[in-house]
């Protein structure tokens, strides 16, 4: 078993696993997206019209990531994934989703409300302290890069 760093909880997944799971959760047609450290990602339509996708992602995350009581930011929907294990939690911002891995849920049979609350909490963390860990852009040429 892989040893976790002292500051990493045992139920967290590493960045490479997170990136792979998120890639599998996104429709292949969606090629422009930004992933934050707690698993929230933003898919951009028409990203070619956005001068700085990273700044735009941080702006959206700060605006729509935090949860405020008795506002639409508390709402969420949970989607069971087909291509990989886990769930996607969506909220009140179009194109913003949070990946939840089964390793993060400590119940044998978690219900959708528990998954949704966990995903919403992860989005809250990304909204309060947005740290981008990966940017996926539409390939213009045949060059590929190492994500880490």
GROMACS .gro file of N, CA, C and O in nm, residues 8-91:
model
  336
    8UNK      N    1  -0.156   1.448   0.444
    8UNK     CA    2  -0.264   1.401   0.358
    8UNK      C    3  -0.347   1.297   0.432
    8UNK      O    4  -0.293   1.202   0.486
    9UNK      N    5  -0.478   1.318   0.434
    9UNK     CA    6  -0.565   1.221   0.499
    9UNK      C    7  -0.564   1.091   0.420
    9UNK      O    8  -0.548   1.091   0.300
   10UNK      N    9  -0.588   0.980   0.491
   10UNK     CA   10  -0.584   0.850   0.425
   10UNK      C   11  -0.698   0.830   0.326
   10UNK      O   12  -0.688   0.748   0.237
   11UNK      N   13  -0.809   0.906   0.338
   11UNK     CA   14  -0.920   0.889   0.247
   11UNK      C   15  -0.910   0.978   0.123
   11UNK      O   16  -0.997   0.977   0.039
   12UNK      N   17  -0.804   1.054   0.111
   12UNK     CA   18  -0.785   1.138  -0.006
   12UNK      C   19  -0.721   1.057  -0.118
   12UNK      O   20  -0.657   0.956  -0.094
   13UNK      N   21  -0.740   1.102  -0.240
   13UNK     CA   22  -0.676   1.037  -0.353
   13UNK      C   23  -0.566   1.128  -0.404
   13UNK      O   24  -0.573   1.250  -0.388
   14UNK      N   25  -0.463   1.070  -0.465
   14UNK     CA   26  -0.352   1.154  -0.512
   14UNK      C   27  -0.391   1.225  -0.641
   14UNK      O   28  -0.492   1.195  -0.704
   15UNK      N   29  -0.309   1.325  -0.680
   15UNK     CA   30  -0.341   1.409  -0.794
   15UNK      C   31  -0.352   1.331  -0.924
   15UNK      O   32  -0.439   1.359  -1.006
   16UNK      N   33  -0.265   1.233  -0.943
   16UNK     CA   34  -0.269   1.155  -1.067
   16UNK      C   35  -0.397   1.075  -1.076
   16UNK      O   36  -0.463   1.072  -1.181
   17UNK      N   37  -0.436   1.009  -0.967
   17UNK     CA   38  -0.560   0.933  -0.967
   17UNK      C   39  -0.680   1.026  -0.987
   17UNK      O   40  -0.772   0.995  -1.064
   18UNK      N   41  -0.679   1.140  -0.920
   18UNK     CA   42  -0.787   1.238  -0.934
   18UNK      C   43  -0.798   1.281  -1.080
   18UNK      O   44  -0.908   1.281  -1.137
   19UNK      N   45  -0.688   1.316  -1.142
   19UNK     CA   46  -0.690   1.360  -1.281
   19UNK      C   47  -0.745   1.251  -1.372
   19UNK      O   48  -0.829   1.277  -1.458
   20UNK      N   49  -0.701   1.128  -1.352
   20UNK     CA   50  -0.750   1.017  -1.435
   20UNK      C   51  -0.900   0.995  -1.419
   20UNK      O   52  -0.972   0.972  -1.516
   21UNK      N   53  -0.949   1.001  -1.297
   21UNK     CA   54  -1.092   0.982  -1.270
   21UNK      C   55  -1.174   1.096  -1.331
   21UNK      O   56  -1.280   1.073  -1.390
   22UNK      N   57  -1.125   1.218  -1.318
   22UNK     CA   58  -1.196   1.333  -1.374
   22UNK      C   59  -1.200   1.322  -1.526
   22UNK      O   60  -1.304   1.345  -1.588
   23UNK      N   61  -1.088   1.286  -1.587
   23UNK     CA   62  -1.086   1.269  -1.734
   23UNK      C   63  -1.194   1.171  -1.779
   23UNK      O   64  -1.260   1.193  -1.880
   24UNK      N   65  -1.209   1.062  -1.705
   24UNK     CA   66  -1.309   0.962  -1.740
   24UNK      C   67  -1.452   1.009  -1.714
   24UNK      O   68  -1.547   0.955  -1.771
   25UNK      N   69  -1.467   1.107  -1.629
   25UNK     CA   70  -1.602   1.156  -1.596
   25UNK      C   71  -1.652   1.261  -1.694
   25UNK      O   72  -1.771   1.290  -1.697
   26UNK      N   73  -1.562   1.318  -1.773
   26UNK     CA   74  -1.597   1.426  -1.864
   26UNK      C   75  -1.624   1.372  -2.004
   26UNK      O   76  -1.548   1.289  -2.054
   27UNK      N   77  -1.729   1.420  -2.065
   27UNK     CA   78  -1.759   1.386  -2.203
   27UNK      C   79  -1.639   1.421  -2.291
   27UNK      O   80  -1.584   1.531  -2.280
   28UNK      N   81  -1.601   1.330  -2.378
   28UNK     CA   82  -1.483   1.350  -2.464
   28UNK      C   83  -1.494   1.475  -2.550
   28UNK      O   84  -1.393   1.531  -2.593
   29UNK      N   85  -1.614   1.520  -2.578
   29UNK     CA   86  -1.634   1.640  -2.660
   29UNK      C   87  -1.592   1.766  -2.585
   29UNK      O   88  -1.565   1.869  -2.646
   30UNK      N   89  -1.590   1.760  -2.453
   30UNK     CA   90  -1.552   1.874  -2.370
   30UNK      C   91  -1.401   1.871  -2.350
   30UNK      O   92  -1.351   1.791  -2.271
   31UNK      N   93  -1.331   1.955  -2.422
   31UNK     CA   94  -1.185   1.948  -2.419
   31UNK      C   95  -1.119   2.060  -2.341
   31UNK      O   96  -0.999   2.056  -2.316
   32UNK      N   97  -1.194   2.160  -2.302
   32UNK     CA   98  -1.136   2.273  -2.230
   32UNK      C   99  -1.192   2.276  -2.088
   32UNK      O  100  -1.309   2.307  -2.068
   33UNK      N  101  -1.107   2.241  -1.991
   33UNK     CA  102  -1.151   2.238  -1.852
   33UNK      C  103  -1.034   2.262  -1.758
   33UNK      O  104  -0.918   2.245  -1.795
   34UNK      N  105  -1.068   2.304  -1.637
   34UNK     CA  106  -0.969   2.336  -1.534
   34UNK      C  107  -1.006   2.258  -1.408
   34UNK      O  108  -1.120   2.259  -1.365
   35UNK      N  109  -0.906   2.191  -1.350
   35UNK     CA  110  -0.924   2.108  -1.230
   35UNK      C  111  -0.858   2.174  -1.110
   35UNK      O  112  -0.742   2.216  -1.118
   36UNK      N  113  -0.932   2.178  -1.000
   36UNK     CA  114  -0.881   2.235  -0.874
   36UNK      C  115  -0.843   2.122  -0.779
   36UNK      O  116  -0.886   2.008  -0.794
   37UNK      N  117  -0.765   2.156  -0.676
   37UNK     CA  118  -0.702   2.056  -0.589
   37UNK      C  119  -0.797   1.965  -0.513
   37UNK      O  120  -0.759   1.854  -0.479
   38UNK      N  121  -0.919   2.007  -0.487
   38UNK     CA  122  -1.011   1.922  -0.412
   38UNK      C  123  -1.109   1.846  -0.500
   38UNK      O  124  -1.201   1.783  -0.450
   39UNK      N  125  -1.088   1.851  -0.632
   39UNK     CA  126  -1.169   1.772  -0.722
   39UNK      C  127  -1.279   1.846  -0.795
   39UNK      O  128  -1.354   1.787  -0.872
   40UNK      N  129  -1.290   1.976  -0.774
   40UNK     CA  130  -1.387   2.054  -0.849
   40UNK      C  131  -1.325   2.093  -0.983
   40UNK      O  132  -1.207   2.128  -0.989
   41UNK      N  133  -1.404   2.082  -1.088
   41UNK     CA  134  -1.354   2.124  -1.219
   41UNK      C  135  -1.461   2.204  -1.291
   41UNK      O  136  -1.580   2.194  -1.264
   42UNK      N  137  -1.412   2.288  -1.382
   42UNK     CA  138  -1.501   2.374  -1.460
   42UNK      C  139  -1.476   2.343  -1.606
   42UNK      O  140  -1.362   2.347  -1.653
   43UNK      N  141  -1.585   2.312  -1.677
   43UNK     CA  142  -1.579   2.287  -1.821
   43UNK      C  143  -1.618   2.417  -1.891
   43UNK      O  144  -1.718   2.480  -1.856
   44UNK      N  145  -1.539   2.456  -1.989
   44UNK     CA  146  -1.564   2.580  -2.063
   44UNK      C  147  -1.613   2.549  -2.204
   44UNK      O  148  -1.549   2.477  -2.279
   45UNK      N  149  -1.728   2.606  -2.237
   45UNK     CA  150  -1.774   2.610  -2.376
   45UNK      C  151  -1.708   2.733  -2.440
   45UNK      O  152  -1.697   2.836  -2.375
   46UNK      N  153  -1.665   2.722  -2.561
   46UNK     CA  154  -1.609   2.837  -2.635
   46UNK      C  155  -1.489   2.897  -2.563
   46UNK      O  156  -1.478   3.019  -2.550
   47UNK      N  157  -1.401   2.812  -2.512
   47UNK     CA  158  -1.283   2.859  -2.439
   47UNK      C  159  -1.192   2.945  -2.526
   47UNK      O  160  -1.116   3.027  -2.472
   48UNK      N  161  -1.202   2.929  -2.656
   48UNK     CA  162  -1.117   3.009  -2.745
   48UNK      C  163  -1.149   3.158  -2.736
   48UNK      O  164  -1.068   3.242  -2.774
   49UNK      N  165  -1.265   3.193  -2.680
   49UNK     CA  166  -1.302   3.334  -2.666
   49UNK      C  167  -1.258   3.391  -2.530
   49UNK      O  168  -1.278   3.509  -2.505
   50UNK      N  169  -1.199   3.307  -2.446
   50UNK     CA  170  -1.156   3.351  -2.313
   50UNK      C  171  -1.006   3.375  -2.316
   50UNK      O  172  -0.928   3.282  -2.338
   51UNK      N  173  -0.962   3.498  -2.295
   51UNK     CA  174  -0.818   3.529  -2.304
   51UNK      C  175  -0.732   3.452  -2.204
   51UNK      O  176  -0.623   3.409  -2.237
   52UNK      N  177  -0.780   3.436  -2.081
   52UNK     CA  178  -0.701   3.367  -1.978
   52UNK      C  179  -0.794   3.270  -1.903
   52UNK      O  180  -0.863   3.309  -1.809
   53UNK      N  181  -0.793   3.145  -1.946
   53UNK     CA  182  -0.885   3.045  -1.891
   53UNK      C  183  -0.859   3.019  -1.742
   53UNK      O  184  -0.952   2.992  -1.666
   54UNK      N  185  -0.734   3.030  -1.699
   54UNK     CA  186  -0.702   3.007  -1.558
   54UNK      C  187  -0.760   3.116  -1.470
   54UNK      O  188  -0.820   3.088  -1.366
   55UNK      N  189  -0.744   3.242  -1.510
   55UNK     CA  190  -0.802   3.352  -1.432
   55UNK      C  191  -0.954   3.344  -1.430
   55UNK      O  192  -1.017   3.371  -1.328
   56UNK      N  193  -1.013   3.307  -1.544
   56UNK     CA  194  -1.159   3.293  -1.551
   56UNK      C  195  -1.206   3.181  -1.459
   56UNK      O  196  -1.308   3.193  -1.391
   57UNK      N  197  -1.132   3.070  -1.455
   57UNK     CA  198  -1.169   2.958  -1.368
   57UNK      C  199  -1.162   2.998  -1.221
   57UNK      O  200  -1.252   2.965  -1.143
   58UNK      N  201  -1.060   3.070  -1.183
   58UNK     CA  202  -1.048   3.115  -1.043
   58UNK      C  203  -1.160   3.212  -1.009
   58UNK      O  204  -1.221   3.204  -0.902
   59UNK      N  205  -1.192   3.302  -1.102
   59UNK     CA  206  -1.301   3.396  -1.080
   59UNK      C  207  -1.434   3.321  -1.059
   59UNK      O  208  -1.509   3.351  -0.966
   60UNK      N  209  -1.462   3.223  -1.145
   60UNK     CA  210  -1.584   3.144  -1.130
   60UNK      C  211  -1.584   3.065  -1.000
   60UNK      O  212  -1.686   3.056  -0.931
   61UNK      N  213  -1.469   3.008  -0.965
   61UNK     CA  214  -1.460   2.927  -0.844
   61UNK      C  215  -1.484   3.014  -0.720
   61UNK      O  216  -1.555   2.973  -0.629
   62UNK      N  217  -1.426   3.132  -0.718
   62UNK     CA  218  -1.448   3.223  -0.604
   62UNK      C  219  -1.592   3.270  -0.597
   62UNK      O  220  -1.646   3.292  -0.489
   63UNK      N  221  -1.656   3.285  -0.713
   63UNK     CA  222  -1.793   3.334  -0.716
   63UNK      C  223  -1.898   3.227  -0.689
   63UNK      O  224  -2.000   3.255  -0.627
   64UNK      N  225  -1.873   3.104  -0.736
   64UNK     CA  226  -1.975   2.999  -0.727
   64UNK      C  227  -1.934   2.879  -0.643
   64UNK      O  228  -2.014   2.790  -0.622
   65UNK      N  229  -1.810   2.875  -0.596
   65UNK     CA  230  -1.765   2.762  -0.516
   65UNK      C  231  -1.810   2.765  -0.371
   65UNK      O  232  -1.859   2.666  -0.318
   66UNK      N  233  -1.795   2.878  -0.303
   66UNK     CA  234  -1.833   2.884  -0.162
   66UNK      C  235  -1.983   2.859  -0.141
   66UNK      O  236  -2.065   2.893  -0.227
   67UNK      N  237  -2.015   2.800  -0.027
   67UNK     CA  238  -2.153   2.768   0.008
   67UNK      C  239  -2.201   2.870   0.111
   67UNK      O  240  -2.136   2.892   0.212
   68UNK      N  241  -2.317   2.930   0.082
   68UNK     CA  242  -2.379   3.025   0.173
   68UNK      C  243  -2.517   2.972   0.211
   68UNK      O  244  -2.593   2.928   0.125
   69UNK      N  245  -2.550   2.981   0.339
   69UNK     CA  246  -2.676   2.928   0.391
   69UNK      C  247  -2.794   2.998   0.325
   69UNK      O  248  -2.792   3.119   0.302
   70UNK      N  249  -2.895   2.919   0.293
   70UNK     CA  250  -3.021   2.963   0.235
   70UNK      C  251  -3.003   3.037   0.102
   70UNK      O  252  -3.069   3.137   0.074
   71UNK      N  253  -2.908   2.987   0.021
   71UNK     CA  254  -2.889   3.039  -0.114
   71UNK      C  255  -2.882   2.920  -0.210
   71UNK      O  256  -2.867   2.806  -0.166
   72UNK      N  257  -2.891   2.945  -0.340
   72UNK     CA  258  -2.878   2.835  -0.436
   72UNK      C  259  -2.744   2.760  -0.427
   72UNK      O  260  -2.733   2.648  -0.476
   73UNK      N  261  -2.644   2.819  -0.362
   73UNK     CA  262  -2.514   2.752  -0.350
   73UNK      C  263  -2.523   2.624  -0.267
   73UNK      O  264  -2.435   2.539  -0.273
   74UNK      N  265  -2.631   2.609  -0.189
   74UNK     CA  266  -2.650   2.487  -0.109
   74UNK      C  267  -2.703   2.371  -0.192
   74UNK      O  268  -2.690   2.256  -0.152
   75UNK      N  269  -2.763   2.401  -0.306
   75UNK     CA  270  -2.825   2.297  -0.389
   75UNK      C  271  -2.721   2.211  -0.459
   75UNK      O  272  -2.612   2.258  -0.493
   76UNK      N  273  -2.755   2.084  -0.481
   76UNK     CA  274  -2.666   1.996  -0.556
   76UNK      C  275  -2.745   1.881  -0.617
   76UNK      O  276  -2.856   1.850  -0.575
   77UNK      N  277  -2.686   1.821  -0.719
   77UNK     CA  278  -2.734   1.699  -0.781
   77UNK      C  279  -2.618   1.603  -0.787
   77UNK      O  280  -2.501   1.645  -0.802
   78UNK      N  281  -2.648   1.474  -0.779
   78UNK     CA  282  -2.544   1.371  -0.783
   78UNK      C  283  -2.567   1.282  -0.904
   78UNK      O  284  -2.678   1.238  -0.929
   79UNK      N  285  -2.460   1.257  -0.978
   79UNK     CA  286  -2.465   1.169  -1.095
   79UNK      C  287  -2.369   1.053  -1.074
   79UNK      O  288  -2.252   1.074  -1.042
   80UNK      N  289  -2.420   0.932  -1.090
   80UNK     CA  290  -2.338   0.811  -1.083
   80UNK      C  291  -2.260   0.799  -1.213
   80UNK      O  292  -2.317   0.813  -1.321
   81UNK      N  293  -2.131   0.773  -1.204
   81UNK     CA  294  -2.047   0.765  -1.324
   81UNK      C  295  -2.051   0.627  -1.388
   81UNK      O  296  -2.063   0.526  -1.317
   82UNK      N  297  -2.036   0.623  -1.518
   82UNK     CA  298  -2.040   0.496  -1.592
   82UNK      C  299  -1.901   0.448  -1.632
   82UNK      O  300  -1.874   0.329  -1.631
   83UNK      N  301  -1.810   0.539  -1.667
   83UNK     CA  302  -1.677   0.500  -1.717
   83UNK      C  303  -1.574   0.481  -1.607
   83UNK      O  304  -1.465   0.432  -1.632
   84UNK      N  305  -1.606   0.522  -1.486
   84UNK     CA  306  -1.515   0.508  -1.373
   84UNK      C  307  -1.597   0.502  -1.245
   84UNK      O  308  -1.716   0.535  -1.244
   85UNK      N  309  -1.534   0.462  -1.137
   85UNK     CA  310  -1.605   0.457  -1.009
   85UNK      C  311  -1.619   0.599  -0.954
   85UNK      O  312  -1.536   0.684  -0.978
   86UNK      N  313  -1.726   0.620  -0.883
   86UNK     CA  314  -1.747   0.749  -0.818
   86UNK      C  315  -1.868   0.823  -0.870
   86UNK      O  316  -1.952   0.768  -0.943
   87UNK      N  317  -1.875   0.950  -0.830
   87UNK     CA  318  -1.990   1.034  -0.860
   87UNK      C  319  -1.943   1.174  -0.896
   87UNK      O  320  -1.835   1.217  -0.857
   88UNK      N  321  -2.030   1.245  -0.964
   88UNK     CA  322  -2.010   1.386  -0.993
   88UNK      C  323  -2.121   1.462  -0.920
   88UNK      O  324  -2.238   1.427  -0.929
   89UNK      N  325  -2.081   1.566  -0.850
   89UNK     CA  326  -2.177   1.652  -0.779
   89UNK      C  327  -2.178   1.787  -0.852
   89UNK      O  328  -2.074   1.850  -0.867
   90UNK      N  329  -2.296   1.824  -0.897
   90UNK     CA  330  -2.312   1.953  -0.964
   90UNK      C  331  -2.386   2.047  -0.870
   90UNK      O  332  -2.447   2.005  -0.773
   91UNK      N  333  -2.377   2.175  -0.903
   91UNK     CA  334  -2.442   2.274  -0.818
   91UNK      C  335  -2.510   2.380  -0.899
   91UNK      O  336  -2.567   2.352  -1.004
   0.00000   0.00000   0.00000
